[in-house]
Amino acid sequence: MRHITSIASRELQSLFVSPVAYAVLTLFAVLAGFFFLSSVLQFNEYVMRIQQFQAFDRLQEVNLNDYVLSPFLGTMSVVLLFLIPGITMGLFTAEKSNGTDELLLTSPLTIWDIVFGKFLAAALFVLILVLLLGLFPGILFFYGDPEIGKTGAGMLALLLVGLVYAAVGTFASSVTRSQVIAFFLSFVLLLLLWLLSILADLGAAGGALGTDTWIAGFLRYVSTAEHFERLQKGLIETSDLAYFGLVIGSSLLLTKAAVESTRWR
Amino acid sequence: MIEARELSKRYGEILAVDHFSFVVTQGEVVGFLGPNGAGKTTTMRMLTGFLPPTDGGVEIAGHDMLLDPLAARRAVGYLPETPPLYPEMDVAGYLLYVARLKDVPRSRRREAVDRALERCGLTAVRRRVIGALSKGFRQRVGLAQAIVHSPPVLILDEPTVGLDPTQIREIRGLIRDLAAPKDGEPQHTVILSTHILPEVEAICPRVILIHQGRKVVDAPLSQLTAGGRSLEEIFARETGRDVVAEEGAA
C-alpha cells in the first residue's frame, strides 16, 4: 500500500511539473465551458419556442436535468475520451524510455504495486477533472432547481466512465514503448467499447442479429454507452456498477500481465 | 554474499549466458570483464532480478531471487547501464523516492538521502532538476540511488562509462570507499562490469572474465598478473580479440 501511494504521488508530481496536465486541464475547462453554454442556450431557445406556440403542457416536462445536464454530461464523456488517453499514455512508456523500469522492477515491489500506483495516479487526475466539471451543475443550482439525485447520478456516471478510460489507458501504455501508439491504442479501444451497442442496434434493424439474441445482449452489456446512459437517468443498478468494476478490473489484470511479460522476454 | 548457480539465459536460438557460476564473499570487489556482447549486462540483470534466468539460480545475502524476490532485491543496489533517472525530478526528491521504494524506514529516510548525497558529492546540487545536470552528475545520481538504502550488495554496470578522467577517478575512489572495511567490518560487496582494463587494475582485487556467455577466467588479479603478463594480454588471449581499439575508450 505504501509503495502504491509512493508511485502514484510521484506520477502526479511528474504530471504537474510537465505541461501535459495543465494543457489537458485548460482544454478541458474551455471545452466544458463551451458545451455548457451551448446546452443552456439550446434550452433557452426551446423554452422560448414552447411559449411562442403556447404549448404549455409541454412546458411541464421540460427540466434542467434532461435538457441541460444530460446532453452536457453526454458530450463531456466524449471529450474525456480524447483527453484521458493523453494523460495515461505516458504512465508506463515514460518509465521504459527513462530506463526507470529497471529501477522499479529491481526494487522490492510487487507488480501489483506498480500497476495500482499508476492507475491510482490516473484515477485521481480523472477525479480532479470531474470535480472541476461539478462547477457547471453548481451554476444551475444557483439559478434554478435541478434534481439533486439525478445530478449526482450524472456526475457519478461521468466519474465511472472516466475511470474506465483511465484503466484502459493504463493498459495501452503498458504494451508499447511509444507514447503515440499508447495514445491511439487507448483511444481506439475506448471508442470501440463505447460504440459496440451501435452494432447491436444495426444488427437488430437489419434483422441480422435479432433484437433479443445473446449476441445483441452481450454487445449491449459490453458497451460503455448503455451503462453510462442508464446511470445518467438516475438508475443506479448493481449490474451497471458491476460493469464498470469488471472493465476496470480486467484492464488492470491485463496491465499486470503485460508488465510481467517484459521480464520473460 | 552473491551466489550464481549455473545461470543460463536463452534468447530464442541464442544462448546469451551459458551455465555461469560463481560465488562472491562479503567485502569483495569483483571486476566483471568481457568484450561487448559477451553477456555482462544480461548476467547482471539476472543477478538483480530484472530478468529471470532460463536456467539456474541466484542467491543474494542468503535470499533466493526466485523464492524470496522481495528480500533478495532489498539487499541489492543496482546501477544499470543507463542510470534510471526521472529528468523532471530534483536530486534529493528523487533519492527520497528511491529510498521509499527500497523500504528505508521513514525515520531514517532523510538521513539515508543525506548520506548518499554526501558520499557521491551531490550535496551542492541536491535541489537541482536531474534533467539539467551534466552527464557526470547524472552518473553520480545513479550511483547515489544504488547506495541510498545501504544494501550489502552493489551491482554496477559500467559505472564510469562516458565520464571524463577526473570524474572517472572520483567514481573509482568512491567505489573503493564503499567496499573498504569500516570499524573492522567488511562493507558493501561489489560487482562492477566494464571493458576498461585499467579500471579493473585500479579497483578490483578479483577478476571474472566472460566470453560468449561462458566464464573463462575467475582469479585474483595478483595471480593473473604474477607472471609479468598484463591484463590486456590475458584478455586478448582469452577472448581471441584485439583489445587495443577498445582500450582506447579509457
XYZ file of C-alpha atoms in Angstrom:
515
model
C 0.000 0.000 0.000
C 2.849 2.329 0.929
C 4.504 1.612 -2.390
C 1.288 2.231 -4.297
C 0.960 5.734 -2.864
C 4.670 6.443 -3.447
C 4.341 5.544 -7.102
C 1.061 7.402 -7.529
C 2.289 10.591 -5.885
C 5.474 10.630 -7.943
C 3.421 10.142 -11.072
C 1.101 13.027 -10.210
C 4.042 15.272 -9.385
C 5.548 14.498 -12.771
C 2.269 15.266 -14.500
C 2.060 18.621 -12.786
C 5.625 19.714 -13.456
C 5.227 18.918 -17.138
C 2.875 20.972 -19.298
C 0.704 17.922 -20.052
C -1.548 18.202 -17.002
C -2.072 21.931 -17.477
C -2.736 21.546 -21.189
C -5.343 18.884 -20.515
C -6.953 20.857 -17.682
C -7.106 24.035 -19.773
C -8.503 22.360 -22.864
C -10.999 20.552 -20.702
C -12.162 23.744 -18.990
C -12.509 25.587 -22.312
C -14.469 22.779 -23.939
C -16.625 22.277 -20.863
C -17.470 25.975 -20.800
C -18.321 25.932 -24.478
C -20.580 22.900 -24.302
C -22.257 24.044 -21.114
C -23.072 27.395 -22.643
C -24.410 25.781 -25.789
C -26.630 23.425 -23.747
C -28.001 26.349 -21.766
C -28.639 28.405 -24.905
C -30.348 25.494 -26.569
C -32.554 25.009 -23.515
C -33.427 28.693 -23.564
C -34.331 28.581 -27.221
C -36.509 25.519 -26.671
C -38.414 27.133 -23.838
C -38.968 30.255 -25.962
C -40.346 28.166 -28.773
C -42.751 26.375 -26.473
C -44.004 29.705 -25.207
C -44.476 31.024 -28.754
C -46.632 28.064 -29.672
C -48.335 28.297 -26.324
C -47.791 24.593 -25.801
C -47.876 24.949 -22.063
C -48.436 21.255 -21.466
C -45.009 20.665 -22.969
C -43.545 23.125 -20.518
C -44.423 20.690 -17.742
C -41.978 18.099 -18.929
C -39.060 20.377 -19.701
C -36.466 20.390 -16.937
C -32.841 21.302 -16.371
C -31.710 17.726 -15.802
C -32.978 16.238 -19.033
C -32.497 19.259 -21.265
C -29.269 20.813 -19.999
C -27.265 18.441 -17.806
C -27.850 15.199 -19.674
C -26.707 16.430 -23.071
C -23.869 18.334 -21.430
C -22.534 15.325 -19.492
C -23.009 13.129 -22.546
C -20.828 15.463 -24.580
C -18.234 15.656 -21.809
C -17.978 11.878 -21.722
C -16.869 12.092 -25.347
C -14.453 14.940 -24.603
C -12.859 12.789 -21.884
C -12.445 10.027 -24.439
C -9.943 12.300 -26.192
C -8.257 13.795 -23.145
C -7.685 10.910 -20.744
C -5.573 8.877 -23.173
C -3.340 11.968 -23.269
C -2.816 11.633 -19.526
C -2.366 7.870 -19.406
C -0.167 7.464 -22.483
C 2.985 8.224 -20.511
C 2.314 6.039 -17.467
C 4.473 3.088 -18.486
C 6.030 4.309 -21.745
C 7.928 7.079 -19.919
C 9.383 4.552 -17.472
C 10.646 2.492 -20.373
C 12.208 5.437 -22.195
C 13.841 6.750 -18.996
C 15.153 3.295 -18.171
C 13.445 3.632 -14.800
C 11.536 0.403 -15.374
C 14.805 -1.210 -14.375
C 14.646 0.646 -11.051
C 11.021 -0.336 -10.420
C 11.474 -3.980 -11.337
C 14.612 -4.412 -9.213
C 13.068 -2.712 -6.166
C 11.242 -4.715 -3.518
C 7.833 -4.072 -5.113
C 5.234 -6.387 -6.499
C 3.920 -5.793 -9.998
C 0.518 -5.031 -8.495
C 2.127 -2.184 -6.502
C 3.312 -0.661 -9.763
C 0.047 -1.219 -11.667
C -2.191 0.090 -8.874
C 0.118 3.036 -8.274
C -0.069 4.058 -11.915
C -3.827 3.593 -12.090
C -4.335 5.492 -8.836
C -2.480 8.494 -10.265
C -4.628 8.479 -13.398
C -7.790 7.959 -11.337
C -7.002 10.939 -9.114
C -6.493 13.075 -12.186
C -9.886 11.963 -13.506
C -11.370 12.889 -10.141
C -9.899 16.381 -10.468
C -11.438 16.727 -13.929
C -14.867 15.592 -12.741
C -14.764 17.873 -9.695
C -13.864 20.753 -11.986
C -16.888 19.871 -14.050
C -19.021 19.962 -10.925
C -18.860 23.777 -11.168
C -21.326 23.783 -14.030
C -24.213 21.945 -12.358
C -23.346 24.197 -9.412
C -24.262 27.195 -11.549
C -27.590 25.563 -12.394
C -28.315 25.044 -8.698
C -27.588 28.701 -8.099
C -30.040 29.964 -10.710
C -32.519 27.121 -10.909
C -33.533 23.940 -9.206
C -32.307 20.761 -10.866
C -32.902 17.488 -9.057
C -30.031 16.762 -6.767
C -30.251 12.968 -7.008
C -30.270 12.882 -10.752
C -27.446 15.390 -10.968
C -25.375 13.311 -8.597
C -26.074 10.176 -10.630
C -24.943 12.002 -13.770
C -21.676 13.057 -12.163
C -21.129 9.542 -10.833
C -21.712 8.176 -14.336
C -19.093 10.531 -15.727
C -16.622 9.627 -12.988
C -17.049 5.903 -13.605
C -16.682 6.322 -17.347
C -13.547 8.391 -16.707
C -12.134 5.605 -14.522
C -12.779 3.085 -17.283
C -10.881 5.354 -19.674
C -8.030 5.614 -17.181
C -7.824 1.833 -16.729
C -7.868 1.087 -20.448
C -5.302 3.870 -20.998
C -3.074 2.343 -18.314
C -3.200 -0.951 -20.142
C -2.452 0.641 -23.532
C 0.614 2.356 -22.126
C 1.940 -0.910 -20.707
C 2.110 -2.761 -24.031
C 4.228 -0.341 -26.055
C 7.301 1.854 -25.738
C 5.776 4.676 -27.771
C 3.550 7.342 -26.249
C 1.890 7.987 -29.611
C 0.951 4.342 -30.051
C -0.278 4.213 -26.449
C -2.488 7.238 -27.101
C -4.081 5.872 -30.260
C -4.407 2.363 -28.888
C -6.348 3.527 -25.851
C -8.392 5.914 -27.957
C -9.410 3.197 -30.421
C -10.097 0.623 -27.703
C -12.307 3.077 -25.834
C -14.129 4.180 -28.951
C -14.887 0.568 -29.855
C -16.013 -0.188 -26.324
C -18.258 2.858 -26.428
C -19.788 2.085 -29.817
C -20.362 -1.664 -29.578
C -24.047 -1.148 -28.851
C -24.400 0.501 -32.255
C -23.553 -2.860 -33.811
C -26.326 -4.392 -31.787
C -28.774 -1.706 -32.914
C -27.795 -2.002 -36.557
C -27.913 -5.777 -36.378
C -31.370 -5.623 -34.875
C -32.583 -3.168 -37.502
C -31.329 -5.276 -40.403
C -32.542 -8.483 -38.832
C -29.019 -9.913 -38.860
C -28.679 -10.261 -35.110
C -32.278 -10.110 -33.993
C -33.291 -7.985 -31.043
C -33.057 -10.449 -28.248
C -30.286 -12.808 -29.242
C -27.456 -13.349 -26.815
C -25.025 -11.591 -29.163
C -27.081 -8.417 -29.162
C -27.433 -8.630 -25.401
C -23.728 -9.220 -24.979
C -22.777 -6.294 -27.229
C -25.087 -4.036 -25.287
C -23.723 -5.180 -21.964
C -20.127 -4.693 -23.048
C -20.761 -1.251 -24.477
C -19.925 1.622 -22.130
C -22.581 3.848 -23.668
C -25.514 1.736 -22.463
C -24.399 1.788 -18.841
C -23.493 5.449 -18.950
C -26.921 6.375 -20.224
C -28.762 4.264 -17.675
C -26.746 5.712 -14.803
C -27.255 9.203 -16.164
C -31.017 8.776 -15.954
C -30.593 8.220 -12.260
C -30.901 4.440 -12.395
C -28.101 3.250 -10.145
C -28.195 -0.512 -10.513
C -25.755 -3.141 -9.343
C -25.389 -4.631 -12.805
C -24.203 -1.298 -14.190
C -21.825 -0.676 -11.311
C -20.528 -4.222 -11.730
C -19.896 -3.497 -15.385
C -17.551 -0.604 -14.537
C -15.789 -2.672 -11.906
C -15.396 -5.516 -14.358
C -13.885 -3.402 -17.141
C -11.510 -1.617 -14.762
C -10.515 -4.882 -13.099
C -9.850 -6.738 -16.313
C -7.872 -3.821 -17.773
C -5.632 -3.800 -14.719
C -5.250 -7.568 -14.854
C -4.114 -7.301 -18.472
C -1.751 -4.486 -17.499
C -0.191 -6.671 -14.843
C 0.271 -9.472 -17.367
C 1.848 -7.049 -19.843
C 4.313 -5.664 -17.289
C 5.197 -9.145 -16.137
C 5.787 -10.340 -19.672
C 8.577 -7.792 -20.220
C 10.505 -9.826 -17.688
C 10.140 -13.023 -19.619
C 11.144 -11.707 -22.984
C 27.035 -12.819 -0.338
C 26.344 -13.341 -4.018
C 25.937 -16.789 -5.438
C 25.183 -17.604 -9.053
C 24.412 -21.239 -9.768
C 24.590 -22.475 -13.341
C 22.982 -19.265 -14.626
C 21.773 -19.504 -18.197
C 19.798 -17.159 -20.382
C 18.466 -18.048 -23.768
C 17.011 -15.538 -26.206
C 15.335 -17.674 -28.834
C 18.167 -19.559 -30.515
C 20.930 -17.588 -28.883
C 22.390 -18.714 -25.598
C 23.479 -15.356 -24.163
C 24.711 -16.746 -20.852
C 25.808 -20.343 -20.583
C 25.897 -22.148 -17.217
C 27.648 -19.389 -15.374
C 28.529 -19.988 -11.722
C 30.449 -18.017 -9.152
C 30.438 -17.061 -5.505
C 31.390 -13.651 -4.157
C 32.003 -13.270 -0.426
C 31.317 -10.250 1.723
C 33.539 -7.231 1.164
C 34.933 -8.413 -2.159
C 35.177 -6.125 -5.168
C 34.928 -8.133 -8.361
C 35.656 -6.798 -11.806
C 33.365 -8.373 -14.330
C 35.114 -8.218 -17.668
C 34.254 -9.138 -21.188
C 34.037 -7.827 -24.704
C 30.871 -6.032 -25.788
C 28.046 -8.507 -26.203
C 29.677 -11.169 -24.054
C 26.667 -11.350 -21.725
C 27.757 -8.964 -18.948
C 24.581 -6.916 -18.838
C 22.349 -9.972 -19.152
C 24.165 -11.627 -16.241
C 23.848 -8.510 -14.085
C 20.175 -8.217 -14.912
C 19.686 -11.775 -13.742
C 21.625 -11.087 -10.543
C 19.367 -8.120 -9.760
C 16.157 -9.964 -10.556
C 15.299 -7.775 -13.537
C 15.483 -10.775 -15.861
C 14.570 -14.283 -14.805
C 17.213 -16.822 -15.786
C 16.223 -19.542 -18.241
C 18.066 -21.961 -16.011
C 19.932 -21.839 -12.725
C 19.501 -19.583 -9.731
C 20.756 -16.567 -7.829
C 21.147 -16.069 -4.125
C 21.753 -12.618 -2.664
C 22.673 -12.247 1.008
C 21.100 -15.630 1.695
C 17.820 -14.907 -0.130
C 16.927 -16.851 -3.229
C 15.933 -14.473 -6.036
C 13.173 -16.773 -7.257
C 11.716 -17.902 -3.923
C 12.043 -14.703 -1.925
C 12.396 -11.962 -4.535
C 11.454 -9.031 -2.315
C 14.066 -9.757 0.355
C 16.696 -10.511 -2.277
C 16.001 -7.277 -4.174
C 16.043 -5.273 -0.950
C 19.636 -6.425 -0.452
C 20.817 -5.182 -3.855
C 21.791 -1.728 -5.046
C 21.858 -1.632 -8.805
C 23.215 0.892 -11.248
C 22.068 -0.161 -14.727
C 23.964 0.823 -17.858
C 21.725 3.880 -18.245
C 21.094 5.410 -14.824
C 17.344 5.073 -14.110
C 16.548 8.756 -13.597
C 13.421 10.886 -13.871
C 14.604 14.052 -15.640
C 11.824 16.209 -14.180
C 12.617 15.428 -10.516
C 15.160 17.182 -8.329
C 18.078 15.176 -6.974
C 17.023 14.984 -3.321
C 13.369 14.339 -4.211
C 14.410 11.511 -6.492
C 16.614 9.878 -3.869
C 13.847 10.180 -1.304
C 11.518 8.400 -3.720
C 14.041 5.608 -4.288
C 14.544 5.281 -0.518
C 10.784 4.786 -0.177
C 10.739 2.156 -2.914
C 13.637 0.334 -1.246
C 11.828 0.162 2.127
C 14.086 2.501 4.074
C 12.041 3.210 7.231
C 10.529 6.698 7.307
C 12.545 7.796 10.329
C 15.844 7.062 8.601
C 14.996 8.229 5.090
C 16.236 11.831 5.351
C 19.458 10.658 6.884
C 19.932 7.958 4.225
C 19.393 10.502 1.450
C 21.799 12.995 3.042
C 24.470 10.351 3.400
C 24.100 9.182 -0.216
C 24.244 12.807 -1.400
C 27.384 13.411 0.597
C 29.168 10.226 -0.445
C 28.504 10.910 -4.111
C 29.438 14.591 -3.887
C 25.937 15.757 -4.738
C 25.150 17.953 -1.737
C 25.670 21.142 -3.754
C 23.184 20.102 -6.454
C 20.571 18.491 -4.198
C 17.831 20.906 -5.294
C 18.732 20.882 -8.992
C 16.489 19.198 -11.545
C 18.090 15.985 -12.816
C 17.418 16.739 -16.479
C 19.560 19.878 -16.195
C 22.612 18.082 -14.778
C 25.733 17.155 -16.707
C 26.383 13.545 -17.596
C 28.933 13.143 -14.815
C 26.485 14.355 -12.204
C 23.736 12.151 -13.565
C 26.036 9.150 -13.303
C 26.678 10.095 -9.685
C 22.950 10.391 -9.007
C 22.678 6.900 -10.481
C 25.289 5.682 -8.052
C 23.597 7.507 -5.161
C 20.305 5.744 -5.926
C 22.131 2.405 -5.809
C 23.578 3.031 -2.332
C 20.779 5.053 -0.711
C 19.406 2.054 1.204
C 22.898 0.815 2.202
C 22.480 -2.555 0.501
C 25.004 -5.249 1.334
C 25.431 -5.962 -2.394
C 26.194 -3.439 -5.131
C 25.906 -4.313 -8.785
C 27.260 -1.636 -11.074
C 27.002 -1.905 -14.840
C 29.761 0.177 -16.403
C 29.730 2.846 -13.708
C 32.320 5.099 -15.365
C 31.243 4.961 -18.985
C 31.120 8.362 -20.651
C 32.821 10.256 -17.845
C 35.888 12.480 -18.089
C 39.162 11.368 -16.456
C 38.657 13.370 -13.266
C 35.145 12.051 -12.824
C 36.351 8.519 -13.503
C 38.911 8.884 -10.750
C 36.312 10.221 -8.353
C 33.858 7.411 -9.051
C 36.598 4.803 -8.670
C 37.628 6.334 -5.369
C 34.011 6.207 -4.259
C 33.660 2.529 -5.191
C 36.855 1.695 -3.301
C 35.462 3.585 -0.329
C 32.196 1.695 -0.436
C 33.973 -1.621 -0.194
C 36.625 -0.593 2.319
C 36.109 -2.172 5.754
C 34.728 0.193 8.360
C 35.284 -0.462 12.079
C 36.845 -3.761 11.103
C 33.622 -4.884 9.387
C 33.603 -5.559 5.674
C 31.106 -3.256 3.966
C 29.446 -3.458 0.565
C 30.163 -6.360 -1.725
C 30.628 -5.011 -5.231
C 30.419 -6.460 -8.705
C 31.220 -3.971 -11.416
C 31.230 -4.627 -15.110
C 33.480 -2.831 -17.501
C 35.528 -3.326 -20.586
C 38.071 -0.775 -19.445
C 41.034 -2.801 -18.228
C 42.884 -0.143 -16.191
C 39.688 0.283 -14.212
C 39.885 -3.314 -13.085
C 43.560 -2.980 -12.282
C 42.779 0.122 -10.236
C 39.977 -1.178 -8.039
C 39.228 -4.881 -8.369
C 41.292 -7.457 -6.473
C 39.413 -10.220 -8.292
C 38.565 -10.645 -11.947
C 35.887 -12.677 -13.690
C 36.122 -12.768 -17.442
C 33.121 -13.712 -19.550
C 33.307 -14.558 -23.217
C 30.418 -15.726 -25.386
C 28.298 -16.300 -22.305
C 30.817 -18.549 -20.580
C 33.156 -17.914 -17.684
C 36.711 -18.164 -18.965
C 38.719 -16.656 -16.096
C 37.981 -16.319 -12.378
C 41.046 -15.470 -10.339
C 42.645 -12.850 -8.123
C 44.223 -10.065 -10.129
C 47.576 -10.562 -8.433
C 47.667 -14.181 -9.522
C 46.751 -13.319 -13.110
C 49.441 -10.735 -13.463
C 52.006 -12.665 -11.435
C 53.842 -13.956 -14.464
C 54.549 -10.416 -15.572
C 51.708 -10.505 -18.066
C 49.364 -7.591 -18.379
C 45.615 -7.915 -18.052
C 45.417 -6.782 -21.636
C 47.337 -9.807 -22.858
C 45.166 -12.140 -20.846
C 42.034 -10.501 -22.146
C 43.265 -10.752 -25.736
C 44.251 -14.379 -25.358
C 41.043 -15.480 -23.671
C 38.660 -13.659 -25.959
C 40.700 -14.101 -29.084
C 40.322 -10.474 -29.999
C 42.401 -7.392 -30.400
C 41.629 -5.131 -27.464
C 43.693 -2.109 -28.353
C 40.775 -0.352 -30.015
C 38.516 -0.856 -27.034
C 41.049 0.232 -24.535
C 41.328 3.480 -26.423
C 37.957 4.373 -24.925
C 39.531 4.532 -21.498
